CSV table of C-alpha atoms and ligand atoms in Angstrom, one decimal:
chain,number,residue,atom,x,y,z
H,263,MET,CA,0.0,0.0,0.0
H,264,SER,CA,1.3,3.5,-0.9
H,265,ASN,CA,2.3,5.9,1.8
H,266,THR,CA,0.8,8.8,-0.2
H,267,LEU,CA,-2.7,9.4,-1.5
H,268,VAL,CA,-3.9,12.2,-3.7
H,269,VAL,CA,-7.5,13.3,-3.5
H,270,VAL,CA,-8.7,14.8,-6.8
H,271,GLY,CA,-12.1,16.4,-7.5
H,272,ALA,CA,-13.3,14.5,-10.6
H,273,GLN,CA,-16.0,17.0,-11.7
H,274,TRP,CA,-16.5,20.8,-11.3
H,275,GLY,CA,-15.7,21.0,-7.6
H,276,ASP,CA,-17.9,20.5,-4.5
H,277,GLU,CA,-17.8,16.7,-4.9
H,278,GLY,CA,-17.4,16.0,-1.2
H,279,LYS,CA,-13.6,16.0,-1.2
H,280,GLY,CA,-13.7,17.5,2.4
H,281,LYS,CA,-15.4,14.4,3.7
H,282,ILE,CA,-13.1,12.0,1.9
H,283,THR,CA,-10.0,13.9,2.9
H,284,ASP,CA,-11.2,14.0,6.5
H,285,PHE,CA,-11.9,10.3,6.3
H,286,TYR,CA,-8.5,9.3,5.0
H,287,ALA,CA,-6.9,11.9,7.2
H,288,GLY,CA,-7.7,9.6,10.1
H,289,GLY,CA,-4.9,7.3,8.9
H,290,ALA,CA,-2.5,10.1,7.7
H,291,ASP,CA,0.3,11.9,9.4
H,292,VAL,CA,0.3,14.8,7.0
H,293,VAL,CA,-2.4,16.6,5.0
H,294,VAL,CA,-1.3,19.0,2.3
H,295,ARG,CA,-3.4,21.5,0.3
H,296,HIS,CA,-1.6,22.2,-2.9
H,297,GLN,CA,-3.5,24.7,-5.0
H,298,GLY,CA,-6.3,27.3,-5.0
H,299,GLY,CA,-7.1,29.4,-1.9
H,300,ASN,CA,-10.2,30.5,0.0
H,301,ASN,CA,-12.3,30.0,-3.1
H,302,ALA,CA,-12.7,26.4,-2.0
H,303,GLY,CA,-15.3,25.5,0.6
H,304,HIS,CA,-14.8,22.1,2.3
H,305,THR,CA,-17.7,21.2,4.5
H,306,ILE,CA,-16.8,18.6,7.2
H,307,VAL,CA,-19.3,17.2,9.5
H,308,PHE,CA,-17.6,16.2,12.7
H,309,ASP,CA,-19.3,15.1,15.9
H,310,GLY,CA,-22.6,16.2,14.4
H,311,LYS,CA,-21.2,19.8,13.9
H,312,LYS,CA,-20.7,21.3,10.5
H,313,PHE,CA,-17.4,23.1,9.7
H,314,ALA,CA,-16.7,25.0,6.6
H,315,LEU,CA,-13.0,25.3,5.8
H,316,GLN,CA,-11.9,27.5,3.0
H,317,SER,CA,-8.1,27.4,2.8
H,318,ILE,CA,-7.0,25.4,5.7
H,319,PRO,CA,-6.3,21.6,5.1
H,320,SER,CA,-9.0,19.2,6.3
H,321,GLY,CA,-6.6,17.5,8.8
H,322,ILE,CA,-6.9,20.5,11.1
H,323,PHE,CA,-9.3,18.8,13.5
H,324,ASN,CA,-6.8,16.1,14.4
H,325,PRO,CA,-4.1,17.3,16.8
H,326,HIS,CA,-1.7,14.6,15.5
H,327,ILE,CA,-1.8,15.6,11.9
H,328,ILE,CA,0.7,18.0,10.3
H,329,ASN,CA,-1.3,20.3,8.0
H,330,ILE,CA,0.6,22.0,5.2
H,331,MET,CA,-0.6,24.9,2.9
H,332,ALA,CA,1.9,24.4,0.1
H,333,ASN,CA,3.6,26.7,-2.4
H,334,GLY,CA,1.0,26.1,-5.2
H,335,MET,CA,-1.7,27.9,-3.1
H,336,VAL,CA,-2.7,31.5,-3.1
H,337,ILE,CA,-3.2,32.4,0.5
H,338,ASN,CA,-5.2,35.3,1.9
H,339,PRO,CA,-3.7,35.9,5.4
H,340,VAL,CA,-6.8,37.7,6.6
H,341,SER,CA,-8.9,34.8,5.7
H,342,VAL,CA,-6.5,32.2,7.2
H,343,ILE,CA,-6.6,34.1,10.5
H,344,GLU,CA,-10.4,34.4,10.4
H,345,GLU,CA,-10.7,30.6,9.7
H,346,LEU,CA,-8.4,29.9,12.7
H,347,GLU,CA,-10.4,32.2,14.9
H,348,ARG,CA,-13.6,30.3,13.9
H,349,LEU,CA,-11.9,27.0,14.8
H,350,HIS,CA,-10.7,28.5,18.1
H,351,SER,CA,-14.2,29.5,19.1
H,352,ALA,CA,-15.4,26.0,18.3
H,353,GLY,CA,-12.8,24.7,20.8
H,354,ILE,CA,-10.3,23.5,18.2
H,355,THR,CA,-7.1,24.9,19.5
H,356,ASP,CA,-4.7,22.0,19.3
H,357,TYR,CA,-3.4,21.7,15.8
H,358,LYS,CA,-0.3,21.7,13.6
H,359,LEU,CA,-0.3,24.1,10.6
H,360,TYR,CA,2.5,25.1,8.3
H,361,ILE,CA,2.3,27.6,5.5
H,362,SER,CA,4.8,27.7,2.6
H,363,ASP,CA,7.0,30.7,2.4
H,364,ARG,CA,6.8,30.4,-1.4
H,365,ALA,CA,2.9,30.4,-1.6
H,366,ALA,CA,1.5,33.5,-3.3
H,367,CYS,CA,-0.2,36.0,-1.0
H,368,VAL,CA,-3.6,37.3,-1.9
H,369,MET,CA,-3.7,41.0,-1.4
H,370,PRO,CA,-6.8,43.2,-1.1
H,371,TYR,CA,-6.3,44.7,-4.6
H,372,HIS,CA,-6.7,41.2,-6.0
H,373,ALA,CA,-10.3,40.9,-4.8
H,374,ALA,CA,-11.0,44.4,-6.1
H,375,LEU,CA,-9.6,43.5,-9.5
H,376,ASP,CA,-11.5,40.1,-9.5
H,377,GLY,CA,-14.8,42.0,-9.3
H,378,ALA,CA,-13.8,44.6,-11.8
H,379,TYR,CA,-12.6,42.1,-14.4
H,380,GLU,CA,-15.8,40.2,-14.0
H,381,SER,CA,-17.9,43.3,-14.6
H,382,LEU,CA,-15.9,44.1,-17.7
H,383,LYS,CA,-16.8,40.7,-19.2
H,384,GLU,CA,-20.4,41.9,-19.8
H,385,GLY,CA,-22.5,38.8,-20.4
H,386,ASN,CA,-19.4,36.5,-20.5
H,387,GLN,CA,-18.8,36.4,-16.8
H,388,ILE,CA,-16.9,33.4,-15.4
H,389,GLY,CA,-18.9,33.6,-12.1
H,390,THR,CA,-15.7,33.7,-10.0
H,391,THR,CA,-15.9,33.6,-6.2
H,392,LYS,CA,-14.5,37.2,-6.3
H,393,LYS,CA,-11.9,36.2,-3.7
H,394,GLY,CA,-9.1,37.5,-5.9
H,395,ILE,CA,-7.8,34.1,-6.9
H,396,GLY,CA,-7.3,34.7,-10.6
H,397,PRO,CA,-5.6,38.1,-10.1
H,398,ALA,CA,-3.3,36.6,-7.5
H,399,TYR,CA,-2.2,33.8,-9.8
H,400,LYS,CA,-1.9,36.4,-12.6
H,401,ASP,CA,0.6,38.4,-10.5
H,402,LYS,CA,2.5,35.2,-9.5
H,403,TYR,CA,3.0,34.4,-13.2
H,404,SER,CA,3.8,38.0,-14.2
H,405,ARG,CA,6.3,38.1,-11.3
H,406,VAL,CA,4.9,41.0,-9.3
H,407,GLY,CA,3.4,38.7,-6.7
H,408,ILE,CA,4.1,38.9,-3.0
H,409,ARG,CA,4.9,35.6,-1.4
H,410,MET,CA,4.1,34.6,2.2
H,411,GLY,CA,7.8,34.5,3.2
H,412,ASP,CA,8.2,38.1,1.9
H,413,LEU,CA,6.0,39.3,4.7
H,414,LEU,CA,8.6,38.2,7.3
H,415,ASP,CA,11.4,40.4,5.9
H,416,LYS,CA,10.6,44.1,6.5
H,417,GLU,CA,13.0,45.6,3.8
H,418,TYR,CA,12.4,43.0,1.2
H,419,PHE,CA,8.7,43.2,1.7
H,420,ALA,CA,8.8,47.0,1.3
H,421,ASP,CA,10.6,46.6,-2.0
H,422,ARG,CA,8.2,43.9,-3.3
H,423,LEU,CA,5.1,45.9,-2.3
H,424,LYS,CA,6.4,49.2,-3.8
H,425,ASN,CA,7.1,47.3,-7.0
H,426,ALA,CA,3.7,45.6,-7.0
H,427,LEU,CA,1.8,48.8,-6.2
H,428,LEU,CA,3.5,50.7,-9.1
H,429,GLU,CA,1.7,48.3,-11.5
H,430,LYS,CA,-1.4,47.6,-9.4
H,431,ASN,CA,-2.4,51.2,-8.7
H,432,LEU,CA,-2.1,52.0,-12.4
H,433,GLU,CA,-4.3,49.1,-13.2
H,434,LEU,CA,-6.8,50.0,-10.5
H,435,LYS,CA,-6.9,53.7,-11.6
H,436,SER,CA,-7.5,52.7,-15.2
H,437,LEU,CA,-10.5,50.7,-14.0
H,438,GLY,CA,-11.9,53.6,-11.9
H,439,LEU,CA,-11.1,51.8,-8.7
H,440,PRO,CA,-9.6,53.2,-5.5
H,441,THR,CA,-5.8,52.9,-5.3
H,442,TYR,CA,-3.9,51.5,-2.3
H,443,ASP,CA,-1.7,53.6,0.0
H,444,PHE,CA,1.7,51.9,0.5
H,445,ASP,CA,2.1,52.8,4.2
H,446,ALA,CA,-1.2,51.5,5.3
H,447,LEU,CA,-1.0,48.3,3.3
H,448,TYR,CA,2.6,47.7,4.4
H,449,ALA,CA,1.8,48.1,8.1
H,450,GLN,CA,-1.2,45.8,7.8
H,451,TYR,CA,0.5,43.0,6.0
H,452,LEU,CA,3.7,43.2,8.1
H,453,GLU,CA,1.4,42.7,11.1
H,454,LEU,CA,-0.4,39.8,9.5
H,455,GLY,CA,3.0,38.3,8.6
H,456,GLU,CA,4.0,38.5,12.3
H,457,ARG,CA,0.8,36.7,13.4
H,458,LEU,CA,1.5,33.9,10.9
H,459,ARG,CA,5.3,33.8,11.4
H,460,PRO,CA,5.4,30.7,13.6
H,461,MET,CA,3.7,28.8,10.8
H,462,ILE,CA,5.5,30.1,7.7
H,463,CYS,CA,8.5,27.9,6.6
H,464,ASP,CA,9.9,26.0,3.6
H,465,THR,CA,7.2,23.4,3.5
H,466,SER,CA,9.0,21.5,0.7
H,467,VAL,CA,11.9,20.8,3.0
H,468,LEU,CA,9.5,19.8,5.8
H,469,LEU,CA,7.4,17.6,3.5
H,470,ASN,CA,10.4,15.7,2.0
H,471,ARG,CA,11.7,15.1,5.4
H,472,LEU,CA,8.4,13.7,6.5
H,473,ILE,CA,8.2,11.5,3.4
H,474,GLU,CA,11.7,10.2,4.0
H,475,GLU,CA,10.6,9.3,7.5
H,476,ASN,CA,7.8,7.1,5.9
H,477,LYS,CA,5.0,9.3,7.2
H,478,LYS,CA,1.7,8.9,5.5
H,479,VAL,CA,0.8,11.9,3.4
H,480,LEU,CA,-2.5,12.9,2.0
H,481,PHE,CA,-2.6,15.5,-0.8
H,482,GLU,CA,-5.9,17.4,-0.7
H,483,GLY,CA,-7.1,18.9,-4.0
H,484,ALA,CA,-9.4,21.8,-4.1
H,485,GLN,CA,-12.0,22.4,-6.9
H,486,GLY,CA,-12.2,19.8,-9.6
H,487,VAL,CA,-10.3,18.8,-12.7
H,488,MET,CA,-13.1,20.3,-14.9
H,489,LEU,CA,-12.1,23.7,-13.4
H,490,CYS,CA,-8.4,23.1,-14.2
H,491,ILE,CA,-6.7,26.0,-15.9
H,492,ASP,CA,-5.2,23.6,-18.5
H,493,HIS,CA,-7.6,20.7,-18.8
H,494,GLY,CA,-10.9,22.2,-17.7
H,495,THR,CA,-13.7,24.0,-19.5
H,496,TYR,CA,-11.6,27.0,-20.3
H,497,PRO,CA,-12.3,29.9,-19.8
H,498,TYR,CA,-14.9,28.9,-17.2
H,499,VAL,CA,-12.3,27.5,-14.9
H,500,THR,CA,-10.3,28.5,-11.9
H,501,SER,CA,-6.7,29.7,-12.2
H,502,SER,CA,-4.9,26.7,-10.8
H,503,SER,CA,-4.6,23.0,-11.7
H,504,PRO,CA,-6.4,20.5,-9.4
H,505,THR,CA,-5.0,17.5,-11.2
H,506,ALA,CA,-2.7,14.9,-9.5
H,507,ALA,CA,-0.1,15.9,-12.0
H,508,SER,CA,0.3,19.3,-10.5
H,509,VAL,CA,1.0,18.0,-7.0
H,510,PRO,CA,4.8,17.7,-7.4
H,511,VAL,CA,5.3,21.3,-8.6
H,512,ASN,CA,2.7,22.6,-6.2
H,513,THR,CA,4.3,21.1,-3.2
H,514,GLY,CA,8.0,20.6,-4.0
H,515,VAL,CA,8.1,16.8,-4.0
H,516,ALA,CA,9.3,14.4,-6.7
H,517,PRO,CA,6.6,12.9,-9.1
H,518,ARG,CA,7.4,9.4,-7.9
H,519,TYR,CA,5.4,10.1,-4.7
H,520,VAL,CA,2.2,10.6,-6.7
H,521,ASN,CA,1.3,7.0,-7.3
H,522,ASN,CA,-2.1,6.5,-5.6
H,523,VAL,CA,-4.9,8.7,-6.7
H,524,ILE,CA,-8.6,8.7,-5.7
H,525,GLY,CA,-11.1,10.7,-7.8
H,526,VAL,CA,-14.0,12.0,-5.9
H,527,ALA,CA,-17.3,12.3,-7.8
H,528,LYS,CA,-20.9,12.9,-6.9
H,529,ALA,CA,-23.3,10.2,-8.1
H,530,TYR,CA,-24.7,13.0,-10.2
H,531,THR,CA,-23.1,16.3,-11.4
H,532,THR,CA,-23.2,19.8,-10.1
H,533,ARG,CA,-21.5,23.1,-11.1
H,534,VAL,CA,-21.5,26.6,-9.8
H,535,GLY,CA,-20.8,29.6,-11.9
H,536,GLU,CA,-21.1,29.8,-15.7
H,537,GLY,CA,-20.1,27.6,-18.5
H,538,PRO,CA,-21.4,24.6,-20.5
H,539,PHE,CA,-22.7,21.6,-18.6
H,540,PRO,CA,-23.8,18.9,-21.1
H,541,THR,CA,-25.9,16.8,-18.6
H,542,GLU,CA,-27.6,19.7,-16.9
H,543,LEU,CA,-31.2,19.2,-15.8
H,544,PHE,CA,-33.8,22.0,-15.7
H,545,ASP,CA,-36.9,20.1,-14.6
H,546,GLU,CA,-38.3,19.0,-11.2
H,547,ARG,CA,-35.6,16.2,-11.1
H,548,ALA,CA,-33.0,19.0,-10.8
H,549,GLU,CA,-35.0,20.6,-7.9
H,550,TYR,CA,-35.4,17.2,-6.3
H,551,ILE,CA,-31.6,16.5,-6.4
H,552,ARG,CA,-30.7,20.1,-5.4
H,553,GLU,CA,-32.9,20.0,-2.3
H,554,ARG,CA,-31.9,16.5,-1.2
H,555,GLY,CA,-28.3,17.2,-1.8
H,556,HIS,CA,-28.4,20.7,-0.3
H,557,GLU,CA,-26.8,21.9,-3.4
H,558,TYR,CA,-26.0,25.5,-2.5
H,559,GLY,CA,-22.4,26.9,-2.6
H,560,THR,CA,-20.4,26.8,0.7
H,561,VAL,CA,-18.5,30.0,-0.2
H,562,THR,CA,-21.1,32.0,-2.1
H,563,GLY,CA,-24.5,30.3,-1.1
H,564,ARG,CA,-25.4,30.2,-4.8
H,565,PRO,CA,-27.8,27.4,-5.9
H,566,ARG,CA,-25.7,24.9,-7.8
H,567,ARG,CA,-26.6,23.7,-11.3
H,568,VAL,CA,-27.5,20.0,-11.3
H,569,GLY,CA,-27.3,17.2,-13.8
H,570,TRP,CA,-26.8,13.5,-14.4
H,571,LEU,CA,-23.5,11.7,-13.9
H,572,ASP,CA,-21.2,12.3,-17.0
H,573,THR,CA,-18.7,9.5,-17.7
H,574,VAL,CA,-17.1,11.4,-20.6
H,575,VAL,CA,-16.0,13.9,-17.9
H,576,LEU,CA,-14.9,11.1,-15.5
H,577,ASN,CA,-12.9,9.4,-18.3
H,578,HIS,CA,-11.3,12.8,-19.2
H,579,VAL,CA,-10.3,13.2,-15.6
H,580,ARG,CA,-9.0,9.6,-15.4
H,581,ARG,CA,-6.9,10.2,-18.5
H,582,ILE,CA,-5.2,13.3,-17.4
H,583,SER,CA,-5.1,12.7,-13.7
H,584,GLY,CA,-4.5,9.0,-13.5
H,585,LEU,CA,-7.3,7.9,-11.3
H,586,ASP,CA,-6.7,4.6,-9.5
H,587,TYR,CA,-10.0,4.7,-7.6
H,588,LEU,CA,-13.2,6.5,-7.4
H,589,ALA,CA,-15.3,7.6,-4.4
H,590,LEU,CA,-18.9,8.0,-5.2
H,591,MET,CA,-20.5,10.8,-3.1
H,592,LEU,CA,-24.0,11.8,-2.1
H,593,PHE,CA,-25.2,8.5,-3.4
H,594,ASP,CA,-28.3,8.6,-1.1
H,595,VAL,CA,-29.5,11.8,-2.8
H,596,LEU,CA,-30.5,9.7,-5.8
H,597,THR,CA,-32.9,7.5,-3.7
H,598,GLY,CA,-36.5,8.0,-4.7
H,599,LEU,CA,-35.8,8.7,-8.4
H,600,ASP,CA,-37.8,6.3,-10.6
H,601,LYS,CA,-35.2,6.3,-13.4
H,602,ILE,CA,-31.6,7.4,-13.2
H,603,ARG,CA,-29.5,8.3,-16.2
H,604,ILE,CA,-25.8,8.1,-16.9
H,605,CYS,CA,-24.1,10.0,-19.8
H,606,THR,CA,-22.0,7.6,-21.8
H,607,GLY,CA,-20.9,9.8,-24.7
H,608,TYR,CA,-21.6,13.0,-26.6
H,609,LYS,CA,-22.8,13.8,-30.1
H,610,LEU,CA,-21.2,16.8,-31.7
H,611,ASP,CA,-22.9,18.0,-34.8
H,612,GLY,CA,-24.4,14.6,-35.3
H,613,LYS,CA,-21.0,12.7,-34.8
H,614,ALA,CA,-20.4,10.5,-31.8
H,615,ILE,CA,-17.4,11.6,-29.7
H,616,ASP,CA,-16.0,10.3,-26.4
H,617,TYR,CA,-13.9,13.2,-25.3
H,618,VAL,CA,-14.4,16.7,-24.0
H,619,PRO,CA,-13.9,19.3,-26.8
H,620,SER,CA,-11.5,22.1,-26.1
H,621,THR,CA,-13.7,25.1,-27.0
H,622,ILE,CA,-16.7,26.3,-25.2
H,623,ASN,CA,-18.4,26.7,-28.6
H,624,GLN,CA,-18.2,23.0,-29.3
H,625,LEU,CA,-18.8,21.9,-25.7
H,626,SER,CA,-22.0,23.9,-25.6
H,627,ARG,CA,-23.2,22.2,-28.7
H,628,VAL,CA,-22.7,18.6,-27.6
H,629,GLU,CA,-25.7,16.5,-26.9
H,630,ALA,CA,-25.2,14.0,-24.0
H,631,GLN,CA,-26.1,10.4,-24.8
H,632,TYR,CA,-27.5,8.4,-21.9
H,633,ILE,CA,-28.3,5.0,-20.6
H,634,GLU,CA,-31.2,4.7,-18.2
H,635,LEU,CA,-31.2,2.6,-15.1
H,636,ASP,CA,-34.0,1.7,-12.7
H,637,GLY,CA,-33.8,3.7,-9.4
H,638,TRP,CA,-34.4,2.5,-5.8
H,639,SER,CA,-36.7,3.8,-3.1
H,640,GLU,CA,-35.2,2.2,0.0
H,641,ASP,CA,-33.5,4.5,2.6
H,642,ILE,CA,-29.8,3.8,2.3
H,643,THR,CA,-28.5,6.4,4.7
H,644,GLY,CA,-27.9,3.8,7.4
H,645,VAL,CA,-26.4,1.1,5.1
H,646,LYS,CA,-22.9,0.1,6.3
H,647,SER,CA,-21.8,-2.4,3.6
H,648,TYR,CA,-22.0,-2.7,-0.1
H,649,ASP,CA,-23.9,-6.0,0.1
H,650,GLU,CA,-26.7,-4.4,2.0
H,651,LEU,CA,-27.4,-1.9,-0.7
H,652,PRO,CA,-30.6,-2.4,-2.9
H,653,ALA,CA,-29.9,-4.4,-6.1
H,654,ASN,CA,-30.6,-1.4,-8.3
H,655,ALA,CA,-28.1,0.8,-6.3
H,656,LYS,CA,-25.4,-1.9,-6.8
H,657,ALA,CA,-26.2,-2.1,-10.5
H,658,TYR,CA,-25.7,1.7,-10.7
H,659,ILE,CA,-22.3,1.5,-9.1
H,660,ALA,CA,-21.3,-1.5,-11.2
H,661,LYS,CA,-22.2,0.5,-14.3
H,662,VAL,CA,-20.1,3.4,-13.2
H,663,GLU,CA,-17.1,1.1,-12.7
H,664,GLU,CA,-17.6,-0.5,-16.1
H,665,LEU,CA,-18.0,2.9,-17.9
H,666,THR,CA,-15.0,4.5,-16.2
H,667,LYS,CA,-12.8,1.4,-15.9
H,668,THR,CA,-12.2,2.5,-12.3
H,669,GLU,CA,-13.0,0.7,-9.1
H,670,VAL,CA,-15.5,2.5,-6.8
H,671,VAL,CA,-13.9,2.0,-3.4
H,672,VAL,CA,-16.0,4.4,-1.4
H,673,VAL,CA,-19.7,5.1,-1.5
H,674,SER,CA,-21.0,7.9,0.7
H,675,VAL,CA,-24.6,7.6,1.8
H,676,GLY,CA,-24.9,10.6,4.1
H,677,PRO,CA,-22.9,13.6,5.3
H,678,ASP,CA,-21.6,12.1,8.5
H,679,ARG,CA,-18.3,10.3,8.8
H,680,GLU,CA,-20.1,7.1,9.7
H,681,GLN,CA,-22.2,7.1,6.6
H,682,THR,CA,-19.5,5.8,4.4
H,683,ILE,CA,-19.3,2.4,2.8
H,684,ILE,CA,-15.6,1.4,2.3
H,685,ARG,CA,-15.1,-1.4,-0.2
H,686,LYS,CA,-11.3,-1.5,-0.1
H,687,ASP,CA,-8.5,-0.2,2.0
H,688,ILE,CA,-6.2,2.0,-0.2
H,689,PHE,CA,-4.2,4.1,2.2
R,63,IMP,P1,-12.4,31.5,-9.0
R,63,IMP,O1,-11.7,30.3,-8.6
R,63,IMP,O2,-12.9,32.3,-7.9
R,63,IMP,O3,-11.6,32.4,-9.9
R,63,IMP,O4,-13.7,31.1,-9.8
R,63,IMP,C1,-13.6,30.5,-11.1
R,63,IMP,C2,-14.6,29.4,-11.3
R,63,IMP,O5,-14.3,28.3,-10.4
R,63,IMP,C3,-16.0,29.8,-10.9
R,63,IMP,O6,-16.9,29.1,-11.8
R,63,IMP,C4,-16.2,29.3,-9.5
R,63,IMP,O7,-17.6,29.1,-9.2
R,63,IMP,C5,-15.4,28.0,-9.6
R,63,IMP,N1,-14.9,27.6,-8.3
R,63,IMP,C6,-13.9,28.1,-7.6
R,63,IMP,N2,-13.7,27.4,-6.5
R,63,IMP,C7,-14.6,26.4,-6.4
R,63,IMP,C8,-14.9,25.4,-5.5
R,63,IMP,O8,-14.3,25.2,-4.5
R,63,IMP,N3,-16.0,24.6,-5.8
R,63,IMP,C9,-16.7,24.8,-7.0
R,63,IMP,N4,-16.5,25.7,-7.8
R,63,IMP,C10,-15.4,26.5,-7.6
């Protein structure tokens, strides 16, 4: 059995990665978040209480776990401190958290620019979370970004911030937005840096040491591969890569450690924000699934768009992210539907295709092709083993395995940790 496990969102995010990560975190020594920032919303139900984490790794509830926010993330220090304060007030005060000195720092102007760019897109909005994620990654790649470690060095940070503000204030002014005063921002972020100082370090050195010591490491992806900047439904994507392939770069470990990957998928599909969604439902079945699955965004509260399971998408994700296993989430939500559909392929301009086209123009024209299976009506929320599931529920899972050529090793039948059917030990 491998000492590392990568958890990958196999759809458009919100697949229930928080629950799965939390589940496997029980056997892990280290949990690493490697991309994205506080645009993610991981809901974890623990001791009957619900916790929404945005940027902090899901292992935070376990005092023995070392949690790492790696270099591939964009980190908003204000948000991290708020998240920690929320945990403190819930009585969670014993934890281990480390933040990469190389992670990009999300600055207040990034959120301002996120909103402004969205408004400029008139009718072509991406529907971002407006947390400044895209603008922060943009600055990273155009080399005017501030990194978390910069906040700890007064003189260096002053230079970096002056340099960034030269560009950013010009940009803000041109968009008719208020500019930022160096002194105020400098003082505020130095102070934030001081508060986080005990946690900021070279997490690649730490992580490699832990791996050499044979510690068990869980890599927690945020968002889903369909939101990947390279392989997702561009431009309706986030600005990072949630694939397993991005883990080595995003954390500073060698690729050979990424050899055990579980894709997390809902038993149906959801997406928030704009962009094509071939299996989207618009009728009362969408409403049924939305209500039963509480399909409202954790970060924004927006109702999520709902549709059937799409195995073209799952196979796309398997191809580029190397899925070894699948976890099928919110399976109980489908209970009560008379017939359940699974998308097995697309038709594009009358021609059958089995891949996700690269342009939104083409993807919005595809017609999903389905098979239809009989549903089940038995309550499965208390079911503990695969064998106890109704025959039609088992047939559904078997069909998913056949169509995706991937073993379904976890079936989630409710939000609580106990409501999880484990078919195989993988970590
Ligand atoms: P951004 O990440 O805020 O730039 O938003 C870009 C797109 O990614 C939008 O469609 C968001 O709704 C989507 N998105 C970002 N984070 C998440 C997530 O954690 N779950 C689901 N969708 C997300």
